[in-house]
Amino acid sequence: MGFARTCSVTLLGVEGVVVEVQADLEPGVAAFTLVGLPDKSLSESRDRVRAAIVNSGETWPQKKLTVGLSPASVPKGGSGFDLAVACAVLAANERIAPKDIADLMMIGELGLDGRVRPVRGVLPAVLAAAEAGYRHVVVPDRTAAEASLVPGVSVLGVRTLRQLIALLNDELAPEEADDSEDGRPDPMLAGLVVPGAGIGTGFADSPAPDLADVAGQGAARMALEVAAAGGHHLYLKGPPGAGKTMLAERLPGLLPPLTRQESLEVTAVHSVAGILPPGKPMVDIPPYCAPHHSATMQSLVGGGNALPRPGAVSLAHKGVLFLDEAPEFNGQALEALRQPLESGHVVIARSAGVVRLPARFLLCLAANPCPCGRYGSLGGGCDCTPSMIRRYQGRLSGPLLDRVDLRVDVEAVSRSELLGHLGESESTRTVAARVREARDRSAARYEGTPWRTNSEVPGHELRTRWRMAPGAMRPAEQDMERGLLTARGLDRVLRVAWTVADLGGHDRPDGVDMARALELRTGVRRGVAIAMGDI
């Protein structure tokens, strides 16, 4: 009788659970039993593991073999358990010393020829292993760089099963050829990228679009700067061709680079989703996600047949989620955004379990004023009836818009703005520098608290702990009495006012800062110039 154990990790969303893989050999009719709530792909590991061991030149034990995955009550899925199962079987058969693998964490899929293939979600899996106290991890060679991002963990990357066996037995490791060929996609990376999983999401190889390309739109450009500086959600409304999409595409370039902790969070989500950029194991720039208006609720907030997978709100974590033609989105899908907009995460319950996914994103909505897009434009020509306009604008509900801090009317660009002011607009680099300075001020103010940007601070804290200049609150209080602001809206105006003050270098918001914040929130003119450089 032989017994051995090692460890692997199963992922529930982007959170890992350490699983002990146990192998037991007993005399009896040769059979292979896998227990512990495996899914279909994990159940098929019995055939993959057997073929991989035999094709690696090892002997398959002709005994009754039972492999258990503990804790047995946690659902487990994926092919990442193959390597751990194979090593546990070999150790139980005394080909490997059981003590040598007892404290190893193993993650990887096995091909029938014994090659170790990469799997998605290596980073969150290794993070879970590190939190559980494991210091030695074995992963596929192609994902070793991703696993090495976790500090305090020794990572061993292997290409084949027989290479790992030789290393564990202190034997001379065989030289394994690299299957990748110049000019062709690496076949071993096929399991890392899921076609279609990140439609509308990604990191362009070309330089980011420059804000200097946008002609005119002083108020919208200023709103973009405020949104980036404070992490405020933004709603752009205007006729077709006014530049709403151009503005939204340039918003990620204004955001500061991700910190290391933020990079780990974003990389973990994208690793699980299978959309990590090739050859770049760590994401260090804010992501940008722009799903089509036909997207379902599950594709936005996350979902799946079994345990939910990350949706657009999680893929845009610490970045920008842009919903172009927002009224054309499914109403239930839009309403599902209300909870993550407030909490910064989304909790999805399915019959297979409950998953909590990060969703701290900056939402940017864009919409036309009416179905034809010409309502209120200078040239007129709108053919929509009043009822059509009301129905169209009513597709964005009041509770959803109440969670959007900035609402800006994007006017059509005039001929003089388009042709007469070439090269005069500020570039992304110039505006991003001001954004970074404003964020540094807010981070210094909130040092020692769990918040870093103004949009994260609860309204109660702003009203009691960080007070505005005397009399600055009066216009907002009057708007609340008139019904123009809700209690939530008042708190969001306070946050915007602090961001305007940070951009202006003020110690605390004054009446002018509050007037700008109210105008950006309600669209009602306050007699204060709203343009670039006025802050």
GROMACS .gro file of N, CA, C and O in nm, residues 396-503:
model
  432
  396LEU      N    1  -3.223   5.545  -1.942
  396LEU     CA    2  -3.124   5.560  -1.835
  396LEU      C    3  -3.199   5.606  -1.711
  396LEU      O    4  -3.244   5.720  -1.702
  397SER      N    5  -3.217   5.516  -1.617
  397SER     CA    6  -3.304   5.542  -1.502
  397SER      C    7  -3.244   5.648  -1.410
  397SER      O    8  -3.122   5.670  -1.407
  398GLY      N    9  -3.333   5.708  -1.331
  398GLY     CA   10  -3.288   5.807  -1.233
  398GLY      C   11  -3.192   5.750  -1.130
  398GLY      O   12  -3.088   5.813  -1.099
  399PRO      N   13  -3.219   5.631  -1.071
  399PRO     CA   14  -3.124   5.573  -0.974
  399PRO      C   15  -2.986   5.549  -1.033
  399PRO      O   16  -2.886   5.563  -0.963
  400LEU      N   17  -2.979   5.511  -1.162
  400LEU     CA   18  -2.848   5.490  -1.223
  400LEU      C   19  -2.775   5.623  -1.242
  400LEU      O   20  -2.657   5.637  -1.204
  401LEU      N   21  -2.844   5.722  -1.298
  401LEU     CA   22  -2.780   5.852  -1.320
  401LEU      C   23  -2.747   5.923  -1.190
  401LEU      O   24  -2.656   6.007  -1.186
  402ASP      N   25  -2.819   5.891  -1.083
  402ASP     CA   26  -2.789   5.952  -0.954
  402ASP      C   27  -2.652   5.910  -0.903
  402ASP      O   28  -2.593   5.977  -0.819
  403ARG      N   29  -2.601   5.798  -0.955
  403ARG     CA   30  -2.469   5.748  -0.917
  403ARG      C   31  -2.359   5.801  -1.008
  403ARG      O   32  -2.243   5.763  -0.992
  404VAL      N   33  -2.396   5.881  -1.106
  404VAL     CA   34  -2.298   5.940  -1.199
  404VAL      C   35  -2.270   6.083  -1.155
  404VAL      O   36  -2.360   6.166  -1.148
  405ASP      N   37  -2.145   6.112  -1.126
  405ASP     CA   38  -2.109   6.241  -1.066
  405ASP      C   39  -2.113   6.357  -1.165
  405ASP      O   40  -2.151   6.468  -1.129
  406LEU      N   41  -2.069   6.333  -1.289
  406LEU     CA   42  -2.051   6.441  -1.386
  406LEU      C   43  -2.141   6.417  -1.506
  406LEU      O   44  -2.140   6.308  -1.566
  407ARG      N   45  -2.218   6.519  -1.543
  407ARG     CA   46  -2.307   6.510  -1.658
  407ARG      C   47  -2.281   6.631  -1.748
  407ARG      O   48  -2.304   6.745  -1.707
  408VAL      N   49  -2.236   6.603  -1.868
  408VAL     CA   50  -2.189   6.711  -1.955
  408VAL      C   51  -2.260   6.701  -2.089
  408VAL      O   52  -2.272   6.593  -2.147
  409ASP      N   53  -2.308   6.816  -2.137
  409ASP     CA   54  -2.362   6.825  -2.273
  409ASP      C   55  -2.248   6.854  -2.369
  409ASP      O   56  -2.179   6.955  -2.358
  410VAL      N   57  -2.228   6.762  -2.462
  410VAL     CA   58  -2.121   6.777  -2.562
  410VAL      C   59  -2.182   6.839  -2.686
  410VAL      O   60  -2.259   6.776  -2.758
  411GLU      N   61  -2.149   6.964  -2.711
  411GLU     CA   62  -2.206   7.036  -2.824
  411GLU      C   63  -2.134   6.997  -2.954
  411GLU      O   64  -2.019   6.952  -2.953
  412ALA      N   65  -2.204   7.014  -3.065
  412ALA     CA   66  -2.144   6.987  -3.195
  412ALA      C   67  -2.026   7.083  -3.218
  412ALA      O   68  -2.031   7.200  -3.179
  413VAL      N   69  -1.921   7.033  -3.279
  413VAL     CA   70  -1.802   7.113  -3.303
  413VAL      C   71  -1.826   7.209  -3.420
  413VAL      O   72  -1.877   7.169  -3.525
  414SER      N   73  -1.791   7.334  -3.399
  414SER     CA   74  -1.809   7.433  -3.505
  414SER      C   75  -1.693   7.425  -3.605
  414SER      O   76  -1.588   7.365  -3.579
  415ARG      N   77  -1.714   7.488  -3.721
  415ARG     CA   78  -1.609   7.489  -3.823
  415ARG      C   79  -1.483   7.557  -3.775
  415ARG      O   80  -1.371   7.511  -3.800
  416SER      N   81  -1.499   7.669  -3.703
  416SER     CA   82  -1.381   7.741  -3.655
  416SER      C   83  -1.303   7.659  -3.554
  416SER      O   84  -1.180   7.662  -3.552
  417GLU      N   85  -1.374   7.584  -3.469
  417GLU     CA   86  -1.304   7.499  -3.372
  417GLU      C   87  -1.232   7.385  -3.440
  417GLU      O   88  -1.122   7.345  -3.399
  418LEU      N   89  -1.292   7.332  -3.544
  418LEU     CA   90  -1.233   7.217  -3.611
  418LEU      C   91  -1.114   7.255  -3.698
  418LEU      O   92  -1.015   7.182  -3.703
  419LEU      N   93  -1.121   7.370  -3.764
  419LEU     CA   94  -1.017   7.407  -3.860
  419LEU      C   95  -0.929   7.522  -3.816
  419LEU      O   96  -0.819   7.539  -3.868
  420GLY      N   97  -0.976   7.602  -3.721
  420GLY     CA   98  -0.902   7.723  -3.690
  420GLY      C   99  -0.815   7.717  -3.567
  420GLY      O  100  -0.743   7.812  -3.538
  421HIS      N  101  -0.818   7.605  -3.491
  421HIS     CA  102  -0.740   7.600  -3.367
  421HIS      C  103  -0.656   7.473  -3.363
  421HIS      O  104  -0.644   7.408  -3.260
  422LEU      N  105  -0.598   7.437  -3.476
  422LEU     CA  106  -0.516   7.317  -3.481
  422LEU      C  107  -0.391   7.334  -3.396
  422LEU      O  108  -0.322   7.436  -3.404
  423GLY      N  109  -0.360   7.233  -3.314
  423GLY     CA  110  -0.239   7.236  -3.234
  423GLY      C  111  -0.248   7.317  -3.107
  423GLY      O  112  -0.148   7.329  -3.036
  424GLU      N  113  -0.363   7.379  -3.079
  424GLU     CA  114  -0.373   7.463  -2.960
  424GLU      C  115  -0.428   7.387  -2.839
  424GLU      O  116  -0.422   7.437  -2.728
  425SER      N  117  -0.483   7.270  -2.859
  425SER     CA  118  -0.540   7.194  -2.748
  425SER      C  119  -0.429   7.131  -2.665
  425SER      O  120  -0.322   7.095  -2.715
  426GLU      N  121  -0.456   7.117  -2.535
  426GLU     CA  122  -0.359   7.056  -2.446
  426GLU      C  123  -0.348   6.907  -2.475
  426GLU      O  124  -0.447   6.840  -2.508
  427SER      N  125  -0.229   6.854  -2.459
  427SER     CA  126  -0.204   6.713  -2.486
  427SER      C  127  -0.240   6.628  -2.365
  427SER      O  128  -0.261   6.678  -2.253
  428THR      N  129  -0.247   6.498  -2.387
  428THR     CA  130  -0.274   6.404  -2.277
  428THR      C  131  -0.167   6.414  -2.170
  428THR      O  132  -0.197   6.409  -2.051
  429ARG      N  133  -0.042   6.430  -2.211
  429ARG     CA  134   0.067   6.436  -2.113
  429ARG      C  135   0.051   6.557  -2.021
  429ARG      O  136   0.070   6.545  -1.899
  430THR      N  137   0.013   6.670  -2.076
  430THR     CA  138  -0.003   6.791  -1.993
  430THR      C  139  -0.116   6.774  -1.892
  430THR      O  140  -0.101   6.806  -1.774
  431VAL      N  141  -0.231   6.726  -1.939
  431VAL     CA  142  -0.345   6.708  -1.850
  431VAL      C  143  -0.317   6.598  -1.749
  431VAL      O  144  -0.353   6.609  -1.631
  432ALA      N  145  -0.253   6.489  -1.792
  432ALA     CA  146  -0.223   6.379  -1.701
  432ALA      C  147  -0.131   6.424  -1.587
  432ALA      O  148  -0.141   6.373  -1.475
  433ALA      N  149  -0.042   6.518  -1.616
  433ALA     CA  150   0.046   6.570  -1.510
  433ALA      C  151  -0.036   6.641  -1.403
  433ALA      O  152  -0.010   6.626  -1.282
  434ARG      N  153  -0.136   6.722  -1.444
  434ARG     CA  154  -0.221   6.788  -1.345
  434ARG      C  155  -0.305   6.686  -1.268
  434ARG      O  156  -0.328   6.701  -1.147
  435VAL      N  157  -0.351   6.584  -1.337
  435VAL     CA  158  -0.428   6.479  -1.270
  435VAL      C  159  -0.344   6.410  -1.164
  435VAL      O  160  -0.390   6.384  -1.052
  436ARG      N  161  -0.219   6.381  -1.198
  436ARG     CA  162  -0.131   6.314  -1.103
  436ARG      C  163  -0.106   6.402  -0.981
  436ARG      O  164  -0.103   6.353  -0.866
  437GLU      N  165  -0.087   6.532  -1.002
  437GLU     CA  166  -0.067   6.622  -0.889
  437GLU      C  167  -0.191   6.627  -0.800
  437GLU      O  168  -0.180   6.628  -0.676
  438ALA      N  169  -0.309   6.631  -0.861
  438ALA     CA  170  -0.433   6.633  -0.783
  438ALA      C  171  -0.449   6.504  -0.703
  438ALA      O  172  -0.491   6.508  -0.586
  439ARG      N  173  -0.415   6.393  -0.764
  439ARG     CA  174  -0.425   6.266  -0.691
  439ARG      C  175  -0.325   6.257  -0.577
  439ARG      O  176  -0.352   6.197  -0.473
  440ASP      N  177  -0.208   6.317  -0.597
  440ASP     CA  178  -0.110   6.320  -0.488
  440ASP      C  179  -0.164   6.400  -0.371
  440ASP      O  180  -0.141   6.364  -0.254
  441ARG      N  181  -0.234   6.510  -0.399
  441ARG     CA  182  -0.290   6.590  -0.290
  441ARG      C  183  -0.397   6.512  -0.214
  441ARG      O  184  -0.400   6.514  -0.091
  442SER      N  185  -0.485   6.446  -0.287
  442SER     CA  186  -0.590   6.370  -0.220
  442SER      C  187  -0.531   6.253  -0.143
  442SER      O  188  -0.576   6.221  -0.032
  443ALA      N  189  -0.429   6.186  -0.199
  443ALA     CA  190  -0.367   6.073  -0.129
  443ALA      C  191  -0.300   6.119  -0.001
  443ALA      O  192  -0.306   6.050   0.103
  444ALA      N  193  -0.237   6.237  -0.004
  444ALA     CA  194  -0.175   6.290   0.118
  444ALA      C  195  -0.281   6.326   0.222
  444ALA      O  196  -0.261   6.305   0.342
  445ARG      N  197  -0.394   6.378   0.177
  445ARG     CA  198  -0.501   6.415   0.270
  445ARG      C  199  -0.561   6.291   0.337
  445ARG      O  200  -0.594   6.295   0.456
  446TYR      N  201  -0.574   6.184   0.261
  446TYR     CA  202  -0.638   6.064   0.314
  446TYR      C  203  -0.538   5.961   0.365
  446TYR      O  204  -0.572   5.843   0.381
  447GLU      N  205  -0.415   6.004   0.388
  447GLU     CA  206  -0.314   5.911   0.439
  447GLU      C  207  -0.359   5.856   0.576
  447GLU      O  208  -0.406   5.929   0.662
  448GLY      N  209  -0.344   5.727   0.592
  448GLY     CA  210  -0.388   5.662   0.714
  448GLY      C  211  -0.533   5.616   0.711
  448GLY      O  212  -0.584   5.562   0.810
  449THR      N  213  -0.601   5.639   0.599
  449THR     CA  214  -0.740   5.595   0.581
  449THR      C  215  -0.744   5.491   0.468
  449THR      O  216  -0.646   5.476   0.394
  450PRO      N  217  -0.853   5.418   0.453
  450PRO     CA  218  -0.860   5.319   0.344
  450PRO      C  219  -0.888   5.380   0.207
  450PRO      O  220  -0.906   5.307   0.111
  451TRP      N  221  -0.893   5.515   0.195
  451TRP     CA  222  -0.930   5.580   0.069
  451TRP      C  223  -0.808   5.651   0.010
  451TRP      O  224  -0.718   5.695   0.080
  452ARG      N  225  -0.811   5.662  -0.122
  452ARG     CA  226  -0.703   5.733  -0.192
  452ARG      C  227  -0.757   5.843  -0.284
  452ARG      O  228  -0.691   5.942  -0.306
  453THR      N  229  -0.876   5.824  -0.338
  453THR     CA  230  -0.936   5.924  -0.427
  453THR      C  231  -1.063   5.979  -0.364
  453THR      O  232  -1.124   5.916  -0.277
  454ASN      N  233  -1.104   6.097  -0.411
  454ASN     CA  234  -1.221   6.162  -0.353
  454ASN      C  235  -1.349   6.082  -0.374
  454ASN      O  236  -1.440   6.086  -0.291
  455SER      N  237  -1.359   6.010  -0.485
  455SER     CA  238  -1.481   5.935  -0.514
  455SER      C  239  -1.503   5.820  -0.417
  455SER      O  240  -1.615   5.768  -0.406
  456GLU      N  241  -1.401   5.777  -0.345
  456GLU     CA  242  -1.413   5.665  -0.253
  456GLU      C  243  -1.456   5.707  -0.113
  456GLU      O  244  -1.499   5.623  -0.034
  457VAL      N  245  -1.444   5.835  -0.080
  457VAL     CA  246  -1.466   5.881   0.057
  457VAL      C  247  -1.616   5.889   0.085
  457VAL      O  248  -1.691   5.952   0.008
  458PRO      N  249  -1.665   5.830   0.194
  458PRO     CA  250  -1.808   5.843   0.228
  458PRO      C  251  -1.845   5.989   0.252
  458PRO      O  252  -1.765   6.069   0.303
  459GLY      N  253  -1.968   6.023   0.216
  459GLY     CA  254  -2.013   6.160   0.232
  459GLY      C  255  -2.011   6.207   0.375
  459GLY      O  256  -1.983   6.324   0.403
  460HIS      N  257  -2.042   6.117   0.469
  460HIS     CA  258  -2.041   6.156   0.611
  460HIS      C  259  -1.903   6.205   0.654
  460HIS      O  260  -1.892   6.302   0.730
  461GLU      N  261  -1.797   6.140   0.603
  461GLU     CA  262  -1.662   6.182   0.639
  461GLU      C  263  -1.632   6.320   0.583
  461GLU      O  264  -1.569   6.403   0.651
  462LEU      N  265  -1.676   6.346   0.460
  462LEU     CA  266  -1.651   6.478   0.401
  462LEU      C  267  -1.728   6.587   0.473
  462LEU      O  268  -1.681   6.701   0.483
  463ARG      N  269  -1.846   6.555   0.523
  463ARG     CA  270  -1.926   6.658   0.591
  463ARG      C  271  -1.877   6.686   0.732
  463ARG      O  272  -1.900   6.796   0.785
  464THR      N  273  -1.813   6.590   0.795
  464THR     CA  274  -1.775   6.605   0.936
  464THR      C  275  -1.624   6.617   0.957
  464THR      O  276  -1.579   6.694   1.040
  465ARG      N  277  -1.547   6.542   0.882
  465ARG     CA  278  -1.403   6.536   0.906
  465ARG      C  279  -1.326   6.636   0.822
  465ARG      O  280  -1.230   6.697   0.866
  466TRP      N  281  -1.368   6.651   0.697
  466TRP     CA  282  -1.302   6.746   0.607
  466TRP      C  283  -1.407   6.847   0.561
  466TRP      O  284  -1.481   6.825   0.466
  467ARG      N  285  -1.412   6.958   0.629
  467ARG     CA  286  -1.515   7.058   0.602
  467ARG      C  287  -1.472   7.154   0.494
  467ARG      O  288  -1.354   7.180   0.474
  468MET      N  289  -1.572   7.210   0.425
  468MET     CA  290  -1.547   7.306   0.319
  468MET      C  291  -1.534   7.446   0.379
  468MET      O  292  -1.555   7.466   0.499
  469ALA      N  293  -1.502   7.542   0.294
  469ALA     CA  294  -1.492   7.680   0.339
  469ALA      C  295  -1.629   7.730   0.384
  469ALA      O  296  -1.733   7.682   0.336
  470PRO      N  297  -1.634   7.824   0.479
  470PRO     CA  298  -1.763   7.874   0.528
  470PRO      C  299  -1.850   7.928   0.414
  470PRO      O  300  -1.804   8.005   0.329
  471GLY      N  301  -1.974   7.885   0.411
  471GLY     CA  302  -2.069   7.930   0.311
  471GLY      C  303  -2.063   7.856   0.178
  471GLY      O  304  -2.150   7.876   0.092
  472ALA      N  305  -1.964   7.771   0.158
  472ALA     CA  306  -1.950   7.703   0.029
  472ALA      C  307  -2.061   7.602   0.005
  472ALA      O  308  -2.095   7.572  -0.109
  473MET      N  309  -2.119   7.549   0.113
  473MET     CA  310  -2.222   7.446   0.100
  473MET      C  311  -2.359   7.504   0.067
  473MET      O  312  -2.450   7.429   0.030
  474ARG      N  313  -2.377   7.634   0.079
  474ARG     CA  314  -2.510   7.693   0.067
  474ARG      C  315  -2.576   7.664  -0.067
  474ARG      O  316  -2.693   7.625  -0.071
  475PRO      N  317  -2.510   7.680  -0.182
  475PRO     CA  318  -2.577   7.650  -0.310
  475PRO      C  319  -2.623   7.505  -0.321
  475PRO      O  320  -2.730   7.477  -0.374
  476ALA      N  321  -2.543   7.412  -0.270
  476ALA     CA  322  -2.581   7.271  -0.276
  476ALA      C  323  -2.701   7.244  -0.186
  476ALA      O  324  -2.791   7.166  -0.223
  477GLU      N  325  -2.704   7.306  -0.070
  477GLU     CA  326  -2.818   7.289   0.020
  477GLU      C  327  -2.946   7.343  -0.044
  477GLU      O  328  -3.054   7.282  -0.031
  478GLN      N  329  -2.935   7.455  -0.113
  478GLN     CA  330  -3.052   7.510  -0.181
  478GLN      C  331  -3.101   7.419  -0.293
  478GLN      O  332  -3.221   7.399  -0.311
  479ASP      N  333  -3.007   7.359  -0.368
  479ASP     CA  334  -3.046   7.266  -0.474
  479ASP      C  335  -3.114   7.142  -0.415
  479ASP      O  336  -3.207   7.087  -0.476
  480MET      N  337  -3.069   7.100  -0.300
  480MET     CA  338  -3.131   6.984  -0.236
  480MET      C  339  -3.273   7.017  -0.192
  480MET      O  340  -3.366   6.936  -0.205
  481GLU      N  341  -3.295   7.139  -0.141
  481GLU     CA  342  -3.429   7.181  -0.101
  481GLU      C  343  -3.522   7.192  -0.221
  481GLU      O  344  -3.642   7.164  -0.211
  482ARG      N  345  -3.468   7.230  -0.337
  482ARG     CA  346  -3.550   7.241  -0.458
  482ARG      C  347  -3.575   7.105  -0.524
  482ARG      O  348  -3.650   7.098  -0.620
  483GLY      N  349  -3.512   7.001  -0.475
  483GLY     CA  350  -3.529   6.869  -0.535
  483GLY      C  351  -3.435   6.840  -0.649
  483GLY      O  352  -3.450   6.738  -0.717
  484LEU      N  353  -3.338   6.928  -0.674
  484LEU     CA  354  -3.242   6.904  -0.780
  484LEU      C  355  -3.135   6.804  -0.740
  484LEU      O  356  -3.069   6.745  -0.827
  485LEU      N  357  -3.118   6.784  -0.610
  485LEU     CA  358  -3.018   6.691  -0.560
  485LEU      C  359  -3.082   6.597  -0.458
  485LEU      O  360  -3.163   6.641  -0.376
  486THR      N  361  -3.044   6.470  -0.464
  486THR     CA  362  -3.080   6.375  -0.358
  486THR      C  363  -2.971   6.377  -0.252
  486THR      O  364  -2.869   6.446  -0.267
  487ALA      N  365  -2.991   6.303  -0.145
  487ALA     CA  366  -2.888   6.294  -0.041
  487ALA      C  367  -2.760   6.234  -0.100
  487ALA      O  368  -2.649   6.280  -0.071
  488ARG      N  369  -2.777   6.131  -0.184
  488ARG     CA  370  -2.660   6.072  -0.249
  488ARG      C  371  -2.597   6.174  -0.344
  488ARG      O  372  -2.474   6.185  -0.352
  489GLY      N  373  -2.681   6.250  -0.415
  489GLY     CA  374  -2.629   6.349  -0.507
  489GLY      C  375  -2.550   6.457  -0.436
  489GLY      O  376  -2.448   6.504  -0.488
  490LEU      N  377  -2.595   6.496  -0.316
  490LEU     CA  378  -2.522   6.597  -0.239
  490LEU      C  379  -2.383   6.547  -0.202
  490LEU      O  380  -2.284   6.620  -0.214
  491ASP      N  381  -2.376   6.420  -0.158
  491ASP     CA  382  -2.245   6.364  -0.123
  491ASP      C  383  -2.153   6.359  -0.244
  491ASP      O  384  -2.033   6.387  -0.234
  492ARG      N  385  -2.209   6.328  -0.359
  492ARG     CA  386  -2.126   6.319  -0.479
  492ARG      C  387  -2.079   6.458  -0.525
  492ARG      O  388  -1.969   6.473  -0.577
  493VAL      N  389  -2.163   6.559  -0.504
  493VAL     CA  390  -2.119   6.696  -0.536
  493VAL      C  391  -2.004   6.736  -0.445
  493VAL      O  392  -1.908   6.802  -0.489
  494LEU      N  393  -2.010   6.697  -0.319
  494LEU     CA  394  -1.900   6.726  -0.227
  494LEU      C  395  -1.770   6.664  -0.276
  494LEU      O  396  -1.663   6.726  -0.272
  495ARG      N  397  -1.778   6.540  -0.322
  495ARG     CA  398  -1.657   6.473  -0.371
  495ARG      C  399  -1.601   6.545  -0.494
  495ARG      O  400  -1.479   6.563  -0.505
  496VAL      N  401  -1.690   6.586  -0.585
  496VAL     CA  402  -1.643   6.657  -0.704
  496VAL      C  403  -1.582   6.791  -0.665
  496VAL      O  404  -1.480   6.833  -0.722
  497ALA      N  405  -1.641   6.858  -0.568
  497ALA     CA  406  -1.587   6.987  -0.525
  497ALA      C  407  -1.445   6.971  -0.470
  497ALA      O  408  -1.358   7.055  -0.495
  498TRP      N  409  -1.422   6.865  -0.394
  498TRP     CA  410  -1.286   6.840  -0.344
  498TRP      C  411  -1.189   6.813  -0.459
  498TRP      O  412  -1.073   6.855  -0.456
  499THR      N  413  -1.235   6.743  -0.562
  499THR     CA  414  -1.148   6.718  -0.676
  499THR      C  415  -1.116   6.847  -0.750
  499THR      O  416  -1.001   6.870  -0.790
  500VAL      N  417  -1.217   6.933  -0.769
  500VAL     CA  418  -1.193   7.062  -0.834
  500VAL      C  419  -1.094   7.143  -0.752
  500VAL      O  420  -1.004   7.210  -0.807
  501ALA      N  421  -1.107   7.138  -0.620
  501ALA     CA  422  -1.013   7.210  -0.533
  501ALA      C  423  -0.872   7.153  -0.545
  501ALA      O  424  -0.773   7.227  -0.547
  502ASP      N  425  -0.861   7.020  -0.552
  502ASP     CA  426  -0.728   6.959  -0.567
  502ASP      C  427  -0.663   6.999  -0.698
  502ASP      O  428  -0.542   7.026  -0.704
  503LEU      N  429  -0.741   7.006  -0.805
  503LEU     CA  430  -0.687   7.049  -0.934
  503LEU      C  431  -0.644   7.196  -0.930
  503LEU      O  432  -0.549   7.237  -0.998
   0.00000   0.00000   0.00000
